Amino acid sequence: MRASAAIAGLGLTAMGKVYGRDQTDFAAEAVLLALEDAGLRKDQLDGLLVNLPGWAMGGGGGVGLQRYLGLEELALATNMNAGGATAGIMVQYAALAIREGLCRRVACVFADAPLRPHMSSAQAYRFTERTWQALQGRLSPTLDYALAARRHMALYGTTSEQLGAIAVATRAWACLDPRAQMRTPLTIAEHQASRWVIEPLHLLDCTLVSNGGVAVIVTSADEARALRQPPVDVVGMGQAHVGHRTAADDESLDRTPAARSGETALRMAGVGLGDLDVLELYDAFTWVVLAQLEDYGFCAKGEGGPFVADGKLGPGGSLPTNTGGGQLSSFYMWGMTPLSEAVIQVRGQGGDRQVRHAELALVSGSGGDPPAFHSTLILARGRA
Amino acid sequence: MIDALRELLPPDDEVFAAAREGRSVIQACRACGTRRFPARLRCARCGSDEAQWVATSGRGTVHSYAVVHQKLHPAFDPRIPYVVALVDLEEGPRMMALMIDTDPAAVAVGAPVEMAYERIDDDLVIPRVRLCR
């Protein structure tokens, strides 16, 4: 099936402990970098999709992004938020709108600036509203993932060392990525020795926190072939949402909604799991990677621990996953972390970490605490 | 710690009134009978906005649990390491609750628990859980 849309531009700002700029400014720079990457002028953009935590299109602390960027008239514009699933959902919405002729060139952007100087990363995402859950000690999203991981361990015998294998493989990829925030190699023993955050999760089971922004430009597949970069066709799209608010409402705490999300995307693309060359999976926690591998069907439910323990996810392994170092070791830009790396790999621009023959990539996005919203994209190297 | 705890208090309702008397209650939909926790205005199953409070046995089992080591709020920092559990109540709903009077090493998925009441002062009693003895 010929793709109706492609990713033609990618922009990433400086990432991590970058201070003195707000979310809107990171978003603007990301869009400008993506336009330059594509070889497009700002006035050629007619769509803007925004995933800025806590922000609204026209206000929320000042000038909306459209006006901050000086974009005069847009045919498509909205704020979207399904947590980490949003990056994939934005690309899907852009692709469908382009296919229907509503617009031609859509920027999809995520940015956040949760880190302040002299503040711990943990403080960046804490919950302080008056809720039953906060009163009972649920003060960060990590708690729900710890509950999910513990349940998985109790049901299936998954071990902390097996989660550590994911952290170790991801770090090995990060060591090959100049942009990654964490670039020293990691061993399972070091993972085990890292301090507890919320048992059974160690520090090295949890994502980094980063200030920064990432944007992609989505165009028609035809137009992408005429622009500056190798086109990355969007050949498969899927979503699945179960919508719970906290772990208490999650009827299936041992899994994510990836199964249905993946099935839809793979069917649309006309490919199977075995056709994929590279996986970029949402990895805010090692457990989420493990659960998605099971839920997508790479192994049976409950078998994720033994499946990852042999290191197949890392460089030189049979299932290259999170090849830029993921959210665990590279940078945390919600769903734009796996999406940006997939674009780089499919273009063949991965440098030292380039996976050979990376022509077909699966990108996942997972939102909610614990996972409640899910998106899947299948991206393919565009042919003439 | 007590003042900090008050910063996290949701609006007072029957759950806290019952706790002051050492009882536990949950909401039940008047139309279809579905039990739910925490309180909400509308039944997720049938859409009715009529509800009543029903007594619970106070017993349940651990669906999952986590041990917190992160310093995130003065109401909880002195308690580190503390256990937050998801409890399957006998009556059906799943409740998130801080475990008190419990050694974290003794907790396991499937363990039986019972309601406990943390008395802050004459006006404030907070429902918690603990392992059954």
Short mmCIF file of C-alpha atoms in Angstrom, two decimals:
data_model
loop_
_atom_site.label_atom_id
_atom_site.label_comp_id
_atom_site.label_asym_id
_atom_site.label_seq_id
_atom_site.Cartn_x
_atom_site.Cartn_y
_atom_site.Cartn_z
CA MET A 1 0.00 0.00 0.00
CA ARG A 2 1.46 3.35 -1.00
CA ALA A 3 1.83 5.59 2.02
CA SER A 4 -0.27 8.71 1.97
CA ALA A 5 2.12 10.60 4.19
CA ALA A 6 5.75 10.73 5.22
CA ILE A 7 7.98 12.38 7.77
CA ALA A 8 10.10 14.89 5.88
CA GLY A 9 11.71 16.89 8.68
CA LEU A 10 13.05 16.31 12.18
CA GLY A 11 14.26 18.90 14.70
CA LEU A 12 15.73 18.34 18.16
CA THR A 13 16.85 21.13 20.50
CA ALA A 14 19.61 20.80 23.07
CA MET A 15 18.33 18.39 25.68
CA GLY A 16 18.60 17.85 29.44
CA LYS A 17 19.63 20.37 32.09
CA VAL A 18 19.08 23.32 29.78
CA TYR A 19 17.80 26.32 31.72
CA GLY A 20 16.58 29.84 31.08
CA ARG A 21 14.03 28.92 28.41
CA ASP A 22 10.40 27.94 28.67
CA GLN A 23 8.40 25.19 27.03
CA THR A 24 7.05 27.45 24.29
CA ASP A 25 10.52 28.53 23.26
CA PHE A 26 11.82 24.95 23.12
CA ALA A 27 8.80 24.06 20.99
CA ALA A 28 9.42 26.95 18.62
CA GLU A 29 13.08 26.11 18.16
CA ALA A 30 12.23 22.45 17.51
CA VAL A 31 9.76 23.42 14.77
CA LEU A 32 12.24 25.81 13.16
CA LEU A 33 14.95 23.12 13.20
CA ALA A 34 12.55 20.61 11.67
CA LEU A 35 11.62 23.03 8.88
CA GLU A 36 15.28 23.67 8.12
CA ASP A 37 15.95 19.92 8.14
CA ALA A 38 13.20 19.42 5.58
CA GLY A 39 14.25 22.39 3.47
CA LEU A 40 10.92 24.15 3.99
CA ARG A 41 10.18 27.78 4.77
CA LYS A 42 8.05 28.71 7.77
CA ASP A 43 5.36 30.20 5.50
CA GLN A 44 4.93 26.82 3.79
CA LEU A 45 3.66 25.22 7.00
CA ASP A 46 -0.14 24.96 7.20
CA GLY A 47 -0.59 22.63 10.16
CA LEU A 48 0.57 22.74 13.77
CA LEU A 49 -0.10 19.96 16.27
CA VAL A 50 1.13 20.56 19.77
CA ASN A 51 1.76 18.25 22.73
CA LEU A 52 2.88 20.59 25.48
CA PRO A 53 2.08 19.31 28.96
CA GLY A 54 -0.22 21.70 30.78
CA TRP A 55 -0.52 24.16 27.90
CA ALA A 56 -3.42 25.33 25.74
CA MET A 57 -3.31 26.48 22.12
CA GLY A 58 -4.01 30.13 22.64
CA GLY A 59 -2.94 30.83 26.16
CA GLY A 60 -1.67 29.03 29.19
CA GLY A 61 0.94 31.46 30.35
CA GLY A 62 1.22 33.82 27.44
CA VAL A 63 1.46 33.77 23.70
CA GLY A 64 0.33 30.64 21.92
CA LEU A 65 2.90 28.77 19.89
CA GLN A 66 1.36 29.69 16.52
CA ARG A 67 1.88 33.40 17.17
CA TYR A 68 5.20 32.84 18.97
CA LEU A 69 6.45 31.23 15.77
CA GLY A 70 4.89 33.94 13.62
CA LEU A 71 2.73 31.53 11.63
CA GLU A 72 0.01 33.55 9.97
CA GLU A 73 -2.68 31.17 8.85
CA LEU A 74 -3.04 27.46 9.49
CA ALA A 75 -5.49 24.92 8.09
CA LEU A 76 -4.95 22.51 10.98
CA ALA A 77 -4.09 23.35 14.56
CA THR A 78 -4.78 21.86 17.94
CA ASN A 79 -3.31 20.86 21.27
CA MET A 80 -3.36 17.13 21.88
CA ASN A 81 -2.60 15.14 24.97
CA ALA A 82 -2.75 11.41 25.55
CA GLY A 83 0.52 11.36 27.43
CA GLY A 84 3.32 9.44 25.78
CA ALA A 85 0.99 8.11 23.07
CA THR A 86 0.54 11.61 21.67
CA ALA A 87 3.56 11.84 19.37
CA GLY A 88 2.30 8.87 17.37
CA ILE A 89 -1.27 10.15 17.45
CA MET A 90 -0.18 13.58 16.16
CA VAL A 91 1.60 11.96 13.19
CA GLN A 92 -1.50 9.85 12.52
CA TYR A 93 -3.83 12.86 12.59
CA ALA A 94 -1.46 14.83 10.36
CA ALA A 95 -1.23 11.93 7.88
CA LEU A 96 -5.01 11.52 7.70
CA ALA A 97 -5.57 15.27 7.30
CA ILE A 98 -3.00 15.48 4.52
CA ARG A 99 -4.53 12.48 2.78
CA GLU A 100 -7.96 14.14 2.89
CA GLY A 101 -6.57 17.38 1.51
CA LEU A 102 -7.15 19.59 4.56
CA CYS A 103 -3.54 20.67 4.67
CA ARG A 104 -0.13 19.86 3.16
CA ARG A 105 2.65 20.28 5.70
CA VAL A 106 2.09 19.71 9.41
CA ALA A 107 4.54 20.29 12.26
CA CYS A 108 4.02 17.97 15.23
CA VAL A 109 5.88 19.13 18.33
CA PHE A 110 6.53 18.11 21.93
CA ALA A 111 8.44 20.26 24.41
CA ASP A 112 8.75 20.47 28.16
CA ALA A 113 10.85 22.26 30.73
CA PRO A 114 10.15 20.52 34.04
CA LEU A 115 13.70 20.79 35.39
CA ARG A 116 14.74 23.80 37.42
CA PRO A 117 18.19 24.39 38.80
CA HIS A 118 18.60 23.03 42.36
CA MET A 119 15.59 20.77 41.97
CA SER A 120 15.73 16.97 41.98
CA SER A 121 14.40 15.13 38.94
CA ALA A 122 11.88 13.35 41.16
CA GLN A 123 10.33 16.68 42.14
CA ALA A 124 9.66 17.48 38.48
CA TYR A 125 6.65 15.19 38.20
CA ARG A 126 5.24 14.97 41.70
CA PHE A 127 1.49 15.00 42.40
CA THR A 128 0.32 17.43 45.04
CA GLU A 129 -3.42 17.75 44.41
CA ARG A 130 -5.98 16.86 47.06
CA THR A 131 -6.93 13.35 46.10
CA TRP A 132 -7.50 10.07 47.87
CA GLN A 133 -4.46 8.63 46.09
CA ALA A 134 -2.15 11.43 47.24
CA LEU A 135 -3.42 11.06 50.79
CA GLN A 136 -2.44 7.37 50.59
CA GLY A 137 1.08 8.13 49.39
CA ARG A 138 0.79 8.21 45.59
CA LEU A 139 2.93 11.26 44.92
CA SER A 140 4.58 10.41 41.62
CA PRO A 141 3.68 8.44 38.48
CA THR A 142 6.49 6.02 39.32
CA LEU A 143 4.23 4.46 41.94
CA ASP A 144 1.81 3.07 39.38
CA TYR A 145 4.63 1.53 37.38
CA ALA A 146 6.08 0.01 40.54
CA LEU A 147 2.66 -1.52 41.26
CA ALA A 148 2.48 -2.87 37.70
CA ALA A 149 6.00 -4.31 37.87
CA ARG A 150 5.35 -5.97 41.25
CA ARG A 151 2.14 -7.55 39.94
CA HIS A 152 3.99 -8.84 36.88
CA MET A 153 6.70 -10.32 39.11
CA ALA A 154 4.11 -12.03 41.31
CA LEU A 155 2.15 -13.46 38.37
CA TYR A 156 5.03 -14.53 36.12
CA GLY A 157 8.23 -14.65 38.15
CA THR A 158 9.82 -11.69 36.36
CA THR A 159 12.94 -10.55 38.19
CA SER A 160 14.64 -7.23 38.78
CA GLU A 161 17.73 -8.56 36.98
CA GLN A 162 15.61 -9.14 33.89
CA LEU A 163 14.44 -5.52 34.01
CA GLY A 164 18.12 -4.66 34.42
CA ALA A 165 18.92 -6.42 31.14
CA ILE A 166 16.71 -3.84 29.41
CA ALA A 167 18.51 -0.97 31.14
CA VAL A 168 21.90 -2.43 30.21
CA ALA A 169 21.01 -2.94 26.54
CA THR A 170 19.53 0.55 26.26
CA ARG A 171 22.61 2.12 27.84
CA ALA A 172 24.84 0.26 25.40
CA TRP A 173 22.98 1.99 22.55
CA ALA A 174 23.26 5.34 24.35
CA CYS A 175 27.04 4.93 24.45
CA LEU A 176 26.92 5.10 20.65
CA ASP A 177 24.75 8.25 20.53
CA PRO A 178 26.50 11.63 20.95
CA ARG A 179 23.19 13.23 21.97
CA ALA A 180 22.52 10.82 24.86
CA GLN A 181 22.58 12.23 28.40
CA MET A 182 24.01 9.01 29.93
CA ARG A 183 26.98 7.51 28.08
CA THR A 184 28.88 5.31 30.50
CA PRO A 185 28.34 1.56 30.04
CA LEU A 186 26.18 -0.18 32.57
CA THR A 187 26.25 -3.70 34.04
CA ILE A 188 23.44 -5.68 35.65
CA ALA A 189 25.33 -5.51 38.96
CA GLU A 190 25.41 -1.71 38.75
CA HIS A 191 21.70 -1.67 37.91
CA GLN A 192 21.01 -3.81 40.98
CA ALA A 193 23.16 -1.58 43.16
CA SER A 194 21.42 1.62 42.05
CA ARG A 195 19.23 2.98 44.79
CA TRP A 196 15.56 2.08 45.17
CA VAL A 197 13.16 4.71 43.92
CA ILE A 198 9.93 2.82 44.57
CA GLU A 199 10.44 -0.93 44.98
CA PRO A 200 10.63 -2.98 42.85
CA LEU A 201 12.03 -0.19 40.64
CA HIS A 202 15.65 0.94 41.00
CA LEU A 203 16.85 4.35 39.86
CA LEU A 204 18.12 2.78 36.64
CA ASP A 205 14.67 1.35 35.88
CA CYS A 206 13.32 4.89 35.48
CA THR A 207 13.48 7.53 32.79
CA LEU A 208 15.67 10.58 32.75
CA VAL A 209 14.03 13.98 33.00
CA SER A 210 14.91 16.49 30.26
CA ASN A 211 14.21 20.04 29.21
CA GLY A 212 13.98 20.43 25.45
CA GLY A 213 11.80 20.02 22.38
CA VAL A 214 11.40 17.74 19.36
CA ALA A 215 9.36 18.31 16.22
CA VAL A 216 8.66 16.40 13.01
CA ILE A 217 7.21 17.72 9.76
CA VAL A 218 4.64 15.47 8.08
CA THR A 219 3.92 15.94 4.36
CA SER A 220 2.48 13.85 1.56
CA ALA A 221 4.71 10.95 0.52
CA ASP A 222 5.16 12.59 -2.90
CA GLU A 223 6.29 15.91 -1.44
CA ALA A 224 8.70 14.22 0.98
CA ARG A 225 10.50 12.74 -2.03
CA ALA A 226 11.10 16.24 -3.38
CA LEU A 227 12.52 17.62 -0.13
CA ARG A 228 15.95 17.53 1.48
CA GLN A 229 15.99 14.29 3.51
CA PRO A 230 15.38 10.62 2.67
CA PRO A 231 11.61 10.20 3.05
CA VAL A 232 10.26 8.18 5.97
CA ASP A 233 6.87 6.83 4.91
CA VAL A 234 4.07 6.32 7.43
CA VAL A 235 2.83 2.89 6.33
CA GLY A 236 1.00 1.71 9.44
CA MET A 237 -1.02 3.43 12.16
CA GLY A 238 -2.84 2.08 15.21
CA GLN A 239 -4.16 3.11 18.59
CA ALA A 240 -5.75 1.47 21.61
CA HIS A 241 -6.94 3.11 24.79
CA VAL A 242 -8.22 1.69 28.04
CA GLY A 243 -8.39 5.05 29.78
CA HIS A 244 -7.93 4.37 33.47
CA ARG A 245 -6.77 7.23 35.68
CA THR A 246 -4.65 5.32 38.22
CA ALA A 247 -3.52 1.78 38.95
CA ALA A 248 -6.65 1.27 41.04
CA ASP A 249 -8.87 1.38 37.92
CA ASP A 250 -6.55 -0.71 35.78
CA GLU A 251 -8.23 -4.06 35.26
CA SER A 252 -5.18 -5.41 33.48
CA LEU A 253 -2.27 -4.11 35.50
CA ASP A 254 0.12 -6.67 34.00
CA ARG A 255 -0.14 -5.29 30.48
CA THR A 256 -0.37 -2.23 28.21
CA PRO A 257 -2.89 -1.65 25.38
CA ALA A 258 -0.14 -2.35 22.82
CA ALA A 259 -1.72 -5.57 21.49
CA ARG A 260 -4.64 -3.98 19.64
CA SER A 261 -2.60 -0.86 18.78
CA GLY A 262 0.10 -2.98 17.17
CA GLU A 263 -2.26 -5.34 15.40
CA THR A 264 -4.02 -2.44 13.66
CA ALA A 265 -0.76 -0.81 12.56
CA LEU A 266 0.87 -4.01 11.31
CA ARG A 267 -2.27 -5.01 9.40
CA MET A 268 -2.41 -1.58 7.72
CA ALA A 269 1.26 -1.86 6.77
CA GLY A 270 0.81 -5.41 5.52
CA VAL A 271 3.80 -6.64 7.54
CA GLY A 272 4.46 -8.99 10.44
CA LEU A 273 6.67 -8.70 13.52
CA GLY A 274 9.41 -10.64 11.75
CA ASP A 275 9.63 -8.01 8.98
CA LEU A 276 10.63 -5.25 11.38
CA ASP A 277 14.28 -4.17 11.37
CA VAL A 278 14.26 -1.93 14.42
CA LEU A 279 11.98 -1.24 17.39
CA GLU A 280 11.64 2.08 19.14
CA LEU A 281 9.51 1.44 22.21
CA TYR A 282 8.32 3.94 24.77
CA ASP A 283 10.61 3.26 27.74
CA ALA A 284 9.85 5.59 30.64
CA PHE A 285 10.38 2.46 32.76
CA THR A 286 12.17 -0.79 31.94
CA TRP A 287 8.95 -2.63 32.81
CA VAL A 288 7.03 -0.83 30.03
CA VAL A 289 9.48 -2.16 27.42
CA LEU A 290 9.09 -5.68 28.75
CA ALA A 291 5.30 -5.48 28.82
CA GLN A 292 5.09 -4.05 25.29
CA LEU A 293 7.30 -6.81 23.87
CA GLU A 294 4.83 -9.31 25.34
CA ASP A 295 1.74 -7.35 24.33
CA TYR A 296 2.94 -6.85 20.73
CA GLY A 297 3.47 -10.60 20.53
CA PHE A 298 7.26 -10.88 20.33
CA CYS A 299 6.88 -13.40 23.14
CA ALA A 300 4.02 -14.77 25.21
CA LYS A 301 2.53 -12.80 28.09
CA GLY A 302 4.69 -13.43 31.12
CA GLU A 303 7.73 -14.55 29.11
CA GLY A 304 9.21 -11.06 28.72
CA GLY A 305 11.81 -11.54 31.44
CA PRO A 306 13.55 -14.59 29.94
CA PHE A 307 13.04 -13.05 26.48
CA VAL A 308 15.17 -9.96 27.21
CA ALA A 309 17.66 -11.62 29.52
CA ASP A 310 19.98 -12.76 26.71
CA GLY A 311 20.66 -9.18 25.62
CA LYS A 312 18.93 -9.42 22.24
CA LEU A 313 17.73 -5.83 22.52
CA GLY A 314 21.23 -4.36 22.54
CA PRO A 315 23.85 -3.57 19.88
CA GLY A 316 24.63 -6.72 17.91
CA GLY A 317 21.50 -8.43 19.21
CA SER A 318 18.73 -9.99 17.15
CA LEU A 319 16.06 -7.43 18.11
CA PRO A 320 17.64 -3.95 18.14
CA THR A 321 15.47 -1.82 20.41
CA ASN A 322 15.72 1.80 21.50
CA THR A 323 18.81 2.31 19.44
CA GLY A 324 19.45 5.90 20.58
CA GLY A 325 19.44 5.02 24.26
CA GLY A 326 15.75 5.66 24.82
CA GLN A 327 14.21 7.64 27.63
CA LEU A 328 16.21 5.57 30.08
CA SER A 329 19.60 6.79 28.88
CA SER A 330 19.27 9.37 26.10
CA PHE A 331 16.55 11.96 26.69
CA TYR A 332 12.92 12.13 27.84
CA MET A 333 10.70 13.88 25.34
CA TRP A 334 7.68 11.60 25.86
CA GLY A 335 6.69 9.90 22.58
CA MET A 336 9.09 11.98 20.52
CA THR A 337 12.04 10.05 21.97
CA PRO A 338 11.25 6.76 20.19
CA LEU A 339 9.77 8.55 17.15
CA SER A 340 12.83 10.72 16.52
CA GLU A 341 15.19 7.75 16.73
CA ALA A 342 13.05 5.73 14.33
CA VAL A 343 13.21 8.55 11.78
CA ILE A 344 17.01 8.75 12.13
CA GLN A 345 17.41 4.97 11.71
CA VAL A 346 15.08 4.66 8.72
CA ARG A 347 16.88 7.56 7.02
CA GLY A 348 20.19 5.77 7.57
CA GLN A 349 21.55 8.66 9.65
CA GLY A 350 22.32 6.73 12.84
CA GLY A 351 26.11 6.98 12.57
CA ASP A 352 27.88 4.58 14.94
CA ARG A 353 24.54 3.19 16.10
CA GLN A 354 23.00 2.69 12.65
CA VAL A 355 21.25 -0.66 12.39
CA ARG A 356 22.08 -2.24 9.05
CA HIS A 357 19.21 -2.40 6.56
CA ALA A 358 16.94 -0.44 8.91
CA GLU A 359 14.13 -0.07 6.39
CA LEU A 360 11.11 -0.86 8.56
CA ALA A 361 10.64 0.48 12.08
CA LEU A 362 7.93 0.11 14.72
CA VAL A 363 7.43 3.11 17.01
CA SER A 364 5.34 2.85 20.13
CA GLY A 365 3.89 5.54 22.37
CA SER A 366 2.45 4.80 25.80
CA GLY A 367 0.54 7.31 27.94
CA GLY A 368 -0.98 7.26 31.39
CA ASP A 369 0.10 6.00 34.79
CA PRO A 370 0.03 3.02 34.43
CA PRO A 371 -0.22 2.61 30.63
CA ALA A 372 -3.74 3.59 29.51
CA PHE A 373 -3.27 5.09 26.02
CA HIS A 374 -1.24 3.56 23.22
CA SER A 375 -0.18 4.40 19.68
CA THR A 376 1.83 2.45 17.11
CA LEU A 377 3.41 3.69 13.89
CA ILE A 378 5.11 1.58 11.25
CA LEU A 379 7.66 3.68 9.35
CA ALA A 380 9.38 2.59 6.13
CA ARG A 381 12.23 3.91 4.04
CA GLY A 382 10.54 5.64 1.15
CA ARG A 383 11.22 4.35 -2.34
CA ALA A 384 10.74 6.42 -5.49
CA MET B 1 4.12 16.06 58.98
CA ILE B 2 0.49 16.48 60.19
CA ASP B 3 0.09 19.94 58.70
CA ALA B 4 1.61 18.69 55.47
CA LEU B 5 -0.83 15.77 55.47
CA ARG B 6 -3.76 18.18 55.62
CA GLU B 7 -2.51 19.75 52.35
CA LEU B 8 -3.35 16.47 50.59
CA LEU B 9 -6.85 15.95 52.06
CA PRO B 10 -9.65 15.57 49.53
CA PRO B 11 -13.09 17.01 50.46
CA ASP B 12 -14.66 15.47 53.57
CA ASP B 13 -17.25 12.82 52.84
CA GLU B 14 -18.89 9.76 54.36
CA VAL B 15 -15.64 7.81 54.14
CA PHE B 16 -13.98 10.12 56.65
CA ALA B 17 -17.11 10.45 58.81
CA ALA B 18 -17.29 6.66 59.07
CA ALA B 19 -13.56 6.45 59.76
CA ARG B 20 -13.99 8.72 62.78
CA GLU B 21 -16.25 5.95 64.13
CA GLY B 22 -13.94 3.13 63.10
CA ARG B 23 -16.15 1.99 60.21
CA SER B 24 -15.47 1.62 56.51
CA VAL B 25 -17.94 2.43 53.74
CA ILE B 26 -17.98 2.58 49.96
CA GLN B 27 -20.49 3.90 47.43
CA ALA B 28 -23.03 1.68 45.71
CA CYS B 29 -25.09 2.74 42.71
CA ARG B 30 -28.78 2.92 43.62
CA ALA B 31 -29.85 1.86 40.14
CA CYS B 32 -27.60 -1.11 39.37
CA GLY B 33 -25.89 -1.84 42.68
CA THR B 34 -22.33 -1.56 41.36
CA ARG B 35 -19.87 -0.83 44.15
CA ARG B 36 -17.20 1.77 43.51
CA PHE B 37 -14.31 3.54 45.17
CA PRO B 38 -13.43 6.40 45.48
CA ALA B 39 -16.71 8.34 45.47
CA ARG B 40 -17.93 9.68 42.16
CA LEU B 41 -21.07 11.47 40.98
CA ARG B 42 -22.10 9.03 38.29
CA CYS B 43 -22.08 5.26 37.89
CA ALA B 44 -19.62 4.14 35.22
CA ARG B 45 -21.71 1.07 34.47
CA CYS B 46 -25.26 2.44 34.10
CA GLY B 47 -24.87 6.23 34.20
CA SER B 48 -27.12 6.80 37.20
CA ASP B 49 -26.27 9.72 39.47
CA GLU B 50 -28.03 8.19 42.48
CA ALA B 51 -25.83 6.49 45.02
CA GLN B 52 -25.79 5.32 48.59
CA TRP B 53 -23.12 4.43 51.10
CA VAL B 54 -22.83 0.82 52.19
CA ALA B 55 -20.76 -0.72 54.93
CA THR B 56 -17.85 -2.93 54.01
CA SER B 57 -16.31 -5.81 55.89
CA GLY B 58 -13.00 -3.99 55.97
CA ARG B 59 -11.25 -7.02 54.51
CA GLY B 60 -9.43 -7.50 51.27
CA THR B 61 -6.32 -8.91 49.62
CA VAL B 62 -3.19 -7.29 48.22
CA HIS B 63 -3.48 -6.96 44.43
CA SER B 64 -0.09 -5.30 44.33
CA TYR B 65 2.14 -3.13 46.48
CA ALA B 66 5.14 -0.84 46.25
CA VAL B 67 7.69 0.43 48.77
CA VAL B 68 8.43 4.12 48.45
CA HIS B 69 11.95 5.47 49.05
CA GLN B 70 11.49 8.78 47.22
CA LYS B 71 11.32 12.00 49.22
CA LEU B 72 8.45 13.86 47.60
CA HIS B 73 6.34 15.55 50.30
CA PRO B 74 6.81 16.43 53.97
CA ALA B 75 3.64 14.46 54.82
CA PHE B 76 5.36 11.24 53.80
CA ASP B 77 9.11 11.80 54.01
CA PRO B 78 9.29 10.79 57.69
CA ARG B 79 7.55 7.51 56.85
CA ILE B 80 10.12 6.34 54.28
CA PRO B 81 10.27 3.50 53.44
CA TYR B 82 6.50 3.18 53.29
CA VAL B 83 4.19 0.71 51.56
CA VAL B 84 1.37 1.73 49.23
CA ALA B 85 -0.93 -1.15 48.35
CA LEU B 86 -3.68 -1.80 45.85
CA VAL B 87 -6.28 -3.75 47.79
CA ASP B 88 -9.03 -5.88 46.26
CA LEU B 89 -11.85 -5.28 48.72
CA GLU B 90 -14.13 -8.24 49.44
CA GLU B 91 -16.99 -6.19 48.01
CA GLY B 92 -15.27 -5.77 44.66
CA PRO B 93 -13.69 -2.34 44.16
CA ARG B 94 -9.94 -1.91 44.29
CA MET B 95 -8.63 0.66 46.72
CA MET B 96 -5.23 2.29 46.96
CA ALA B 97 -4.12 2.56 50.58
CA LEU B 98 -1.09 3.26 52.69
CA MET B 99 -0.13 0.24 54.77
CA ILE B 100 0.56 1.01 58.43
CA ASP B 101 1.80 -1.13 61.34
CA THR B 102 3.44 -3.36 58.74
CA ASP B 103 6.98 -4.46 57.99
CA PRO B 104 7.50 -3.92 54.23
CA ALA B 105 9.35 -7.24 54.04
CA ALA B 106 6.23 -9.08 55.21
CA VAL B 107 3.97 -7.88 52.39
CA ALA B 108 3.16 -10.11 49.43
CA VAL B 109 0.71 -10.10 46.53
CA GLY B 110 -2.33 -12.07 47.68
CA ALA B 111 -1.81 -11.36 51.39
CA PRO B 112 -5.01 -10.72 53.40
CA VAL B 113 -5.40 -7.19 54.76
CA GLU B 114 -7.87 -5.30 56.91
CA MET B 115 -8.81 -1.66 57.31
CA ALA B 116 -6.90 0.34 59.87
CA TYR B 117 -7.56 3.87 61.08
CA GLU B 118 -4.84 6.45 61.52
CA ARG B 119 -6.09 8.93 64.10
CA ILE B 120 -4.54 12.31 63.39
CA ASP B 121 -6.71 14.19 65.92
CA ASP B 122 -10.35 14.28 67.12
CA ASP B 123 -11.51 15.59 63.75
CA LEU B 124 -9.35 13.66 61.35
CA VAL B 125 -9.09 9.90 61.03
CA ILE B 126 -7.61 8.54 57.82
CA PRO B 127 -8.47 5.04 56.55
CA ARG B 128 -5.39 2.93 55.98
CA VAL B 129 -4.79 -0.83 55.72
CA ARG B 130 -2.58 -3.34 57.47
CA LEU B 131 -1.76 -6.99 57.09
CA CYS B 132 -4.17 -9.24 58.92
CA ARG B 133 -2.58 -10.62 62.01
#
